[in-house]
Amino acid sequence: MSGHSKWSTIKRRKGAEDAKRAKLFTRAAKEIIIAARDGGGDENTNPRLKLAIQRARAVNMPRENIERAIKRGTGEIEGGEAMAEIVYEGYGHEGVAFIVEVMTDNKNRTLAEVKNVFNKMGGNLATSGAVQWQFEQLGYITLKGDKLDFDALFMVAAEAGADDVVDEDGVMTVYTPRTALAAVEEALRSAGYEIEESELRWFAKNEVDISLEAAVKNMKLMERLEELDDVQNVATNMSLTEDMMAAYESA
């Protein structure tokens, strides 16, 4: 998980992680729409919707926007039925594997945009299943607040089913099995912790070593992919060093 963690750290330093409020709202709305469509509009009986609403509130999404997204998902307002979740797979420089998660109401548009970024940045889109076997999906939770007690946090998270707690450049991050994300988040909230992010993300089972030049090119490819409106998350299996991170930040 070190490559993904370092990439997250870089984005925090550069302030590039979803810097535009409009994109934050768009991503949150899509999650709510799909959650409500698949599990109903009552957050008390739909754990996925409850998590999506909590994430929307965490980025200060207005209540009317949240309610409108729920209604789109339940069919009270048109548009939710066309929304789809898709995982694209691809290759970057020196054979690095990419997983690109999207939520879209226009599959053809999104496929064209993702393919265009891969082609322009020196990578290529792969067929379904080509690289996904190299990854696993885990729960990913980050917490707000300075000077959190690591041991106390670890005990709460571990007792709820978390795999690990890591201090990543001053940000406490909790990793969970895929099926334990909701339970761990609920335990943390009940214990008084403020959640910053909580979602399922793909992580490489084994990271690959590449050259500094290729690492910078791959990070630029990741950045371009994440700028697309329909892209929710991007994961790779490249191993990053401090030198690579510094080279990218100064590029």
PDB file of C-alpha atoms in Angstrom, residues 56-208:
ATOM      1  CA  ALA A  56     -21.192  14.469   1.044  1.00  0.00           C
ATOM      2  CA  ARG A  57     -21.660  16.302   4.327  1.00  0.00           C
ATOM      3  CA  ALA A  58     -17.923  16.064   4.994  1.00  0.00           C
ATOM      4  CA  VAL A  59     -17.256  18.188   1.886  1.00  0.00           C
ATOM      5  CA  ASN A  60     -20.028  20.625   2.867  1.00  0.00           C
ATOM      6  CA  MET A  61     -22.398  19.594   0.109  1.00  0.00           C
ATOM      7  CA  PRO A  62     -25.706  21.500   0.594  1.00  0.00           C
ATOM      8  CA  ARG A  63     -28.635  19.497   1.952  1.00  0.00           C
ATOM      9  CA  GLU A  64     -30.779  20.285  -1.092  1.00  0.00           C
ATOM     10  CA  ASN A  65     -28.096  18.793  -3.353  1.00  0.00           C
ATOM     11  CA  ILE A  66     -28.041  15.623  -1.249  1.00  0.00           C
ATOM     12  CA  GLU A  67     -31.819  15.321  -1.313  1.00  0.00           C
ATOM     13  CA  ARG A  68     -31.920  15.872  -5.078  1.00  0.00           C
ATOM     14  CA  ALA A  69     -29.304  13.143  -5.618  1.00  0.00           C
ATOM     15  CA  ILE A  70     -31.328  10.710  -3.487  1.00  0.00           C
ATOM     16  CA  LYS A  71     -34.444  11.449  -5.534  1.00  0.00           C
ATOM     17  CA  ARG A  72     -32.523  10.868  -8.759  1.00  0.00           C
ATOM     18  CA  GLY A  73     -31.424   7.507  -7.408  1.00  0.00           C
ATOM     19  CA  THR A  74     -34.910   6.440  -6.342  1.00  0.00           C
ATOM     20  CA  GLY A  75     -36.466   7.587  -9.616  1.00  0.00           C
ATOM     21  CA  GLU A  76     -38.425  10.542  -8.244  1.00  0.00           C
ATOM     22  CA  ILE A  77     -36.273  12.716 -10.520  1.00  0.00           C
ATOM     23  CA  GLU A  78     -35.023  11.478 -13.897  1.00  0.00           C
ATOM     24  CA  GLY A  79     -31.378  10.657 -14.498  1.00  0.00           C
ATOM     25  CA  GLY A  80     -30.387   8.075 -11.922  1.00  0.00           C
ATOM     26  CA  GLU A  81     -31.226   5.020 -13.993  1.00  0.00           C
ATOM     27  CA  ALA A  82     -28.462   5.797 -16.488  1.00  0.00           C
ATOM     28  CA  MET A  83     -25.685   6.047 -13.897  1.00  0.00           C
ATOM     29  CA  ALA A  84     -23.193   3.183 -14.011  1.00  0.00           C
ATOM     30  CA  GLU A  85     -20.072   2.107 -12.126  1.00  0.00           C
ATOM     31  CA  ILE A  86     -17.234   0.919 -14.361  1.00  0.00           C
ATOM     32  CA  VAL A  87     -13.661  -0.194 -13.690  1.00  0.00           C
ATOM     33  CA  TYR A  88     -11.217   0.424 -16.543  1.00  0.00           C
ATOM     34  CA  GLU A  89      -7.803  -1.208 -16.670  1.00  0.00           C
ATOM     35  CA  GLY A  90      -4.660  -0.030 -18.399  1.00  0.00           C
ATOM     36  CA  TYR A  91      -0.895   0.195 -18.554  1.00  0.00           C
ATOM     37  CA  GLY A  92       1.422   3.120 -17.981  1.00  0.00           C
ATOM     38  CA  HIS A  93       5.150   3.490 -18.556  1.00  0.00           C
ATOM     39  CA  GLU A  94       7.396   0.457 -17.985  1.00  0.00           C
ATOM     40  CA  GLY A  95       4.372  -1.810 -17.722  1.00  0.00           C
ATOM     41  CA  VAL A  96       2.843  -0.246 -14.600  1.00  0.00           C
ATOM     42  CA  ALA A  97      -0.743  -1.443 -14.100  1.00  0.00           C
ATOM     43  CA  PHE A  98      -3.604   1.037 -13.674  1.00  0.00           C
ATOM     44  CA  ILE A  99      -7.106   0.661 -12.224  1.00  0.00           C
ATOM     45  CA  VAL A 100      -9.499   3.521 -13.031  1.00  0.00           C
ATOM     46  CA  GLU A 101     -12.860   3.653 -11.239  1.00  0.00           C
ATOM     47  CA  VAL A 102     -15.590   5.762 -12.829  1.00  0.00           C
ATOM     48  CA  MET A 103     -19.234   6.663 -12.285  1.00  0.00           C
ATOM     49  CA  THR A 104     -20.936   7.872 -15.435  1.00  0.00           C
ATOM     50  CA  ASP A 105     -24.259   8.457 -17.146  1.00  0.00           C
ATOM     51  CA  ASN A 106     -22.623   8.188 -20.580  1.00  0.00           C
ATOM     52  CA  LYS A 107     -20.368   5.142 -21.026  1.00  0.00           C
ATOM     53  CA  ASN A 108     -19.272   6.038 -24.551  1.00  0.00           C
ATOM     54  CA  ARG A 109     -18.170   9.547 -23.535  1.00  0.00           C
ATOM     55  CA  THR A 110     -16.274   8.311 -20.497  1.00  0.00           C
ATOM     56  CA  LEU A 111     -14.532   5.501 -22.358  1.00  0.00           C
ATOM     57  CA  ALA A 112     -13.390   7.949 -25.023  1.00  0.00           C
ATOM     58  CA  GLU A 113     -12.072  10.390 -22.412  1.00  0.00           C
ATOM     59  CA  VAL A 114     -10.191   7.747 -20.439  1.00  0.00           C
ATOM     60  CA  LYS A 115      -8.715   6.203 -23.584  1.00  0.00           C
ATOM     61  CA  ASN A 116      -7.670   9.629 -24.846  1.00  0.00           C
ATOM     62  CA  VAL A 117      -5.760  10.409 -21.627  1.00  0.00           C
ATOM     63  CA  PHE A 118      -3.942   7.060 -21.713  1.00  0.00           C
ATOM     64  CA  ASN A 119      -2.955   7.586 -25.352  1.00  0.00           C
ATOM     65  CA  LYS A 120      -1.819  11.183 -24.896  1.00  0.00           C
ATOM     66  CA  MET A 121       0.229  10.397 -21.792  1.00  0.00           C
ATOM     67  CA  GLY A 122       2.035   7.396 -23.253  1.00  0.00           C
ATOM     68  CA  GLY A 123      -0.035   4.578 -21.775  1.00  0.00           C
ATOM     69  CA  ASN A 124      -2.730   2.350 -23.189  1.00  0.00           C
ATOM     70  CA  LEU A 125      -6.124   1.015 -22.163  1.00  0.00           C
ATOM     71  CA  ALA A 126      -6.253  -2.751 -21.534  1.00  0.00           C
ATOM     72  CA  THR A 127      -9.007  -5.344 -21.805  1.00  0.00           C
ATOM     73  CA  SER A 128     -11.168  -6.178 -18.799  1.00  0.00           C
ATOM     74  CA  GLY A 129      -9.356  -8.514 -16.405  1.00  0.00           C
ATOM     75  CA  ALA A 130      -5.899  -7.761 -17.775  1.00  0.00           C
ATOM     76  CA  VAL A 131      -4.552  -6.159 -14.590  1.00  0.00           C
ATOM     77  CA  GLN A 132      -7.310  -6.320 -11.967  1.00  0.00           C
ATOM     78  CA  TRP A 133      -5.971  -9.627 -10.625  1.00  0.00           C
ATOM     79  CA  GLN A 134      -2.912  -7.713  -9.396  1.00  0.00           C
ATOM     80  CA  PHE A 135      -5.057  -5.628  -7.004  1.00  0.00           C
ATOM     81  CA  GLU A 136      -7.376  -6.075  -4.046  1.00  0.00           C
ATOM     82  CA  GLN A 137     -10.147  -3.781  -2.865  1.00  0.00           C
ATOM     83  CA  LEU A 138      -9.870  -2.497   0.706  1.00  0.00           C
ATOM     84  CA  GLY A 139     -11.631   0.006   2.930  1.00  0.00           C
ATOM     85  CA  TYR A 140      -9.781   3.325   3.211  1.00  0.00           C
ATOM     86  CA  ILE A 141     -10.582   5.821   5.984  1.00  0.00           C
ATOM     87  CA  THR A 142      -8.777   9.055   6.854  1.00  0.00           C
ATOM     88  CA  LEU A 143      -9.470  11.055   9.997  1.00  0.00           C
ATOM     89  CA  LYS A 144      -9.615  14.767  10.722  1.00  0.00           C
ATOM     90  CA  GLY A 145      -7.861  16.356  13.679  1.00  0.00           C
ATOM     91  CA  ASP A 146      -4.327  16.988  14.876  1.00  0.00           C
ATOM     92  CA  LYS A 147      -2.547  15.115  17.658  1.00  0.00           C
ATOM     93  CA  LEU A 148      -4.771  12.039  17.560  1.00  0.00           C
ATOM     94  CA  ASP A 149      -3.680   9.319  19.975  1.00  0.00           C
ATOM     95  CA  PHE A 150      -2.422   6.509  17.744  1.00  0.00           C
ATOM     96  CA  ASP A 151      -2.799   3.724  20.307  1.00  0.00           C
ATOM     97  CA  ALA A 152      -6.357   4.698  21.217  1.00  0.00           C
ATOM     98  CA  LEU A 153      -7.325   4.967  17.565  1.00  0.00           C
ATOM     99  CA  PHE A 154      -5.721   1.621  16.777  1.00  0.00           C
ATOM    100  CA  MET A 155      -7.656  -0.130  19.537  1.00  0.00           C
ATOM    101  CA  VAL A 156     -11.024   1.226  18.367  1.00  0.00           C
ATOM    102  CA  ALA A 157     -10.304   0.432  14.717  1.00  0.00           C
ATOM    103  CA  ALA A 158      -8.873  -3.038  15.370  1.00  0.00           C
ATOM    104  CA  GLU A 159     -11.748  -4.077  17.610  1.00  0.00           C
ATOM    105  CA  ALA A 160     -14.179  -3.101  14.827  1.00  0.00           C
ATOM    106  CA  GLY A 161     -12.296  -5.241  12.268  1.00  0.00           C
ATOM    107  CA  ALA A 162      -9.656  -2.945  10.738  1.00  0.00           C
ATOM    108  CA  ASP A 163      -6.464  -4.418   9.299  1.00  0.00           C
ATOM    109  CA  ASP A 164      -4.098  -1.532  10.006  1.00  0.00           C
ATOM    110  CA  VAL A 165      -3.739   2.095  11.095  1.00  0.00           C
ATOM    111  CA  VAL A 166      -0.962   4.208   9.553  1.00  0.00           C
ATOM    112  CA  ASP A 167       0.266   7.745  10.221  1.00  0.00           C
ATOM    113  CA  GLU A 168       0.793   9.044   6.667  1.00  0.00           C
ATOM    114  CA  ASP A 169       2.571  12.389   6.754  1.00  0.00           C
ATOM    115  CA  GLY A 170       0.519  13.502   9.748  1.00  0.00           C
ATOM    116  CA  VAL A 171      -2.770  12.061   8.483  1.00  0.00           C
ATOM    117  CA  MET A 172      -4.169   9.022  10.292  1.00  0.00           C
ATOM    118  CA  THR A 173      -5.330   6.406   7.797  1.00  0.00           C
ATOM    119  CA  VAL A 174      -7.254   3.233   8.616  1.00  0.00           C
ATOM    120  CA  TYR A 175      -7.283   0.228   6.273  1.00  0.00           C
ATOM    121  CA  THR A 176     -10.038  -2.371   6.509  1.00  0.00           C
ATOM    122  CA  PRO A 177     -11.190  -5.537   4.737  1.00  0.00           C
ATOM    123  CA  ARG A 178     -13.697  -4.774   2.011  1.00  0.00           C
ATOM    124  CA  THR A 179     -16.632  -6.068   4.024  1.00  0.00           C
ATOM    125  CA  ALA A 180     -15.672  -4.275   7.247  1.00  0.00           C
ATOM    126  CA  LEU A 181     -15.569  -0.670   6.000  1.00  0.00           C
ATOM    127  CA  ALA A 182     -19.039   0.333   7.224  1.00  0.00           C
ATOM    128  CA  ALA A 183     -18.581  -1.293  10.648  1.00  0.00           C
ATOM    129  CA  VAL A 184     -15.179   0.315  11.230  1.00  0.00           C
ATOM    130  CA  GLU A 185     -16.393   3.743  10.161  1.00  0.00           C
ATOM    131  CA  GLU A 186     -19.423   3.492  12.430  1.00  0.00           C
ATOM    132  CA  ALA A 187     -17.202   2.458  15.361  1.00  0.00           C
ATOM    133  CA  LEU A 188     -14.871   5.403  14.761  1.00  0.00           C
ATOM    134  CA  ARG A 189     -17.751   7.872  14.566  1.00  0.00           C
ATOM    135  CA  SER A 190     -19.287   6.429  17.736  1.00  0.00           C
ATOM    136  CA  ALA A 191     -15.942   6.891  19.474  1.00  0.00           C
ATOM    137  CA  GLY A 192     -15.968  10.580  18.534  1.00  0.00           C
ATOM    138  CA  TYR A 193     -13.576  10.570  15.587  1.00  0.00           C
ATOM    139  CA  GLU A 194     -14.301  12.873  12.651  1.00  0.00           C
ATOM    140  CA  ILE A 195     -14.066  11.089   9.299  1.00  0.00           C
ATOM    141  CA  GLU A 196     -12.471  12.919   6.399  1.00  0.00           C
ATOM    142  CA  GLU A 197     -12.650  10.179   3.749  1.00  0.00           C
ATOM    143  CA  SER A 198     -14.226   6.727   3.761  1.00  0.00           C
ATOM    144  CA  GLU A 199     -14.443   4.542   0.680  1.00  0.00           C
ATOM    145  CA  LEU A 200     -13.396   1.336  -1.025  1.00  0.00           C
ATOM    146  CA  ARG A 201     -10.164   1.659  -2.999  1.00  0.00           C
ATOM    147  CA  TRP A 202      -7.980  -0.670  -5.036  1.00  0.00           C
ATOM    148  CA  PHE A 203      -4.485  -1.452  -3.755  1.00  0.00           C
ATOM    149  CA  ALA A 204      -1.716  -3.399  -5.479  1.00  0.00           C
ATOM    150  CA  LYS A 205      -0.935  -6.812  -4.013  1.00  0.00           C
ATOM    151  CA  ASN A 206       2.709  -6.352  -5.047  1.00  0.00           C
ATOM    152  CA  GLU A 207       4.351  -3.125  -6.158  1.00  0.00           C
ATOM    153  CA  VAL A 208       6.845  -2.945  -9.033  1.00  0.00           C
TER     154      VAL A 208
END
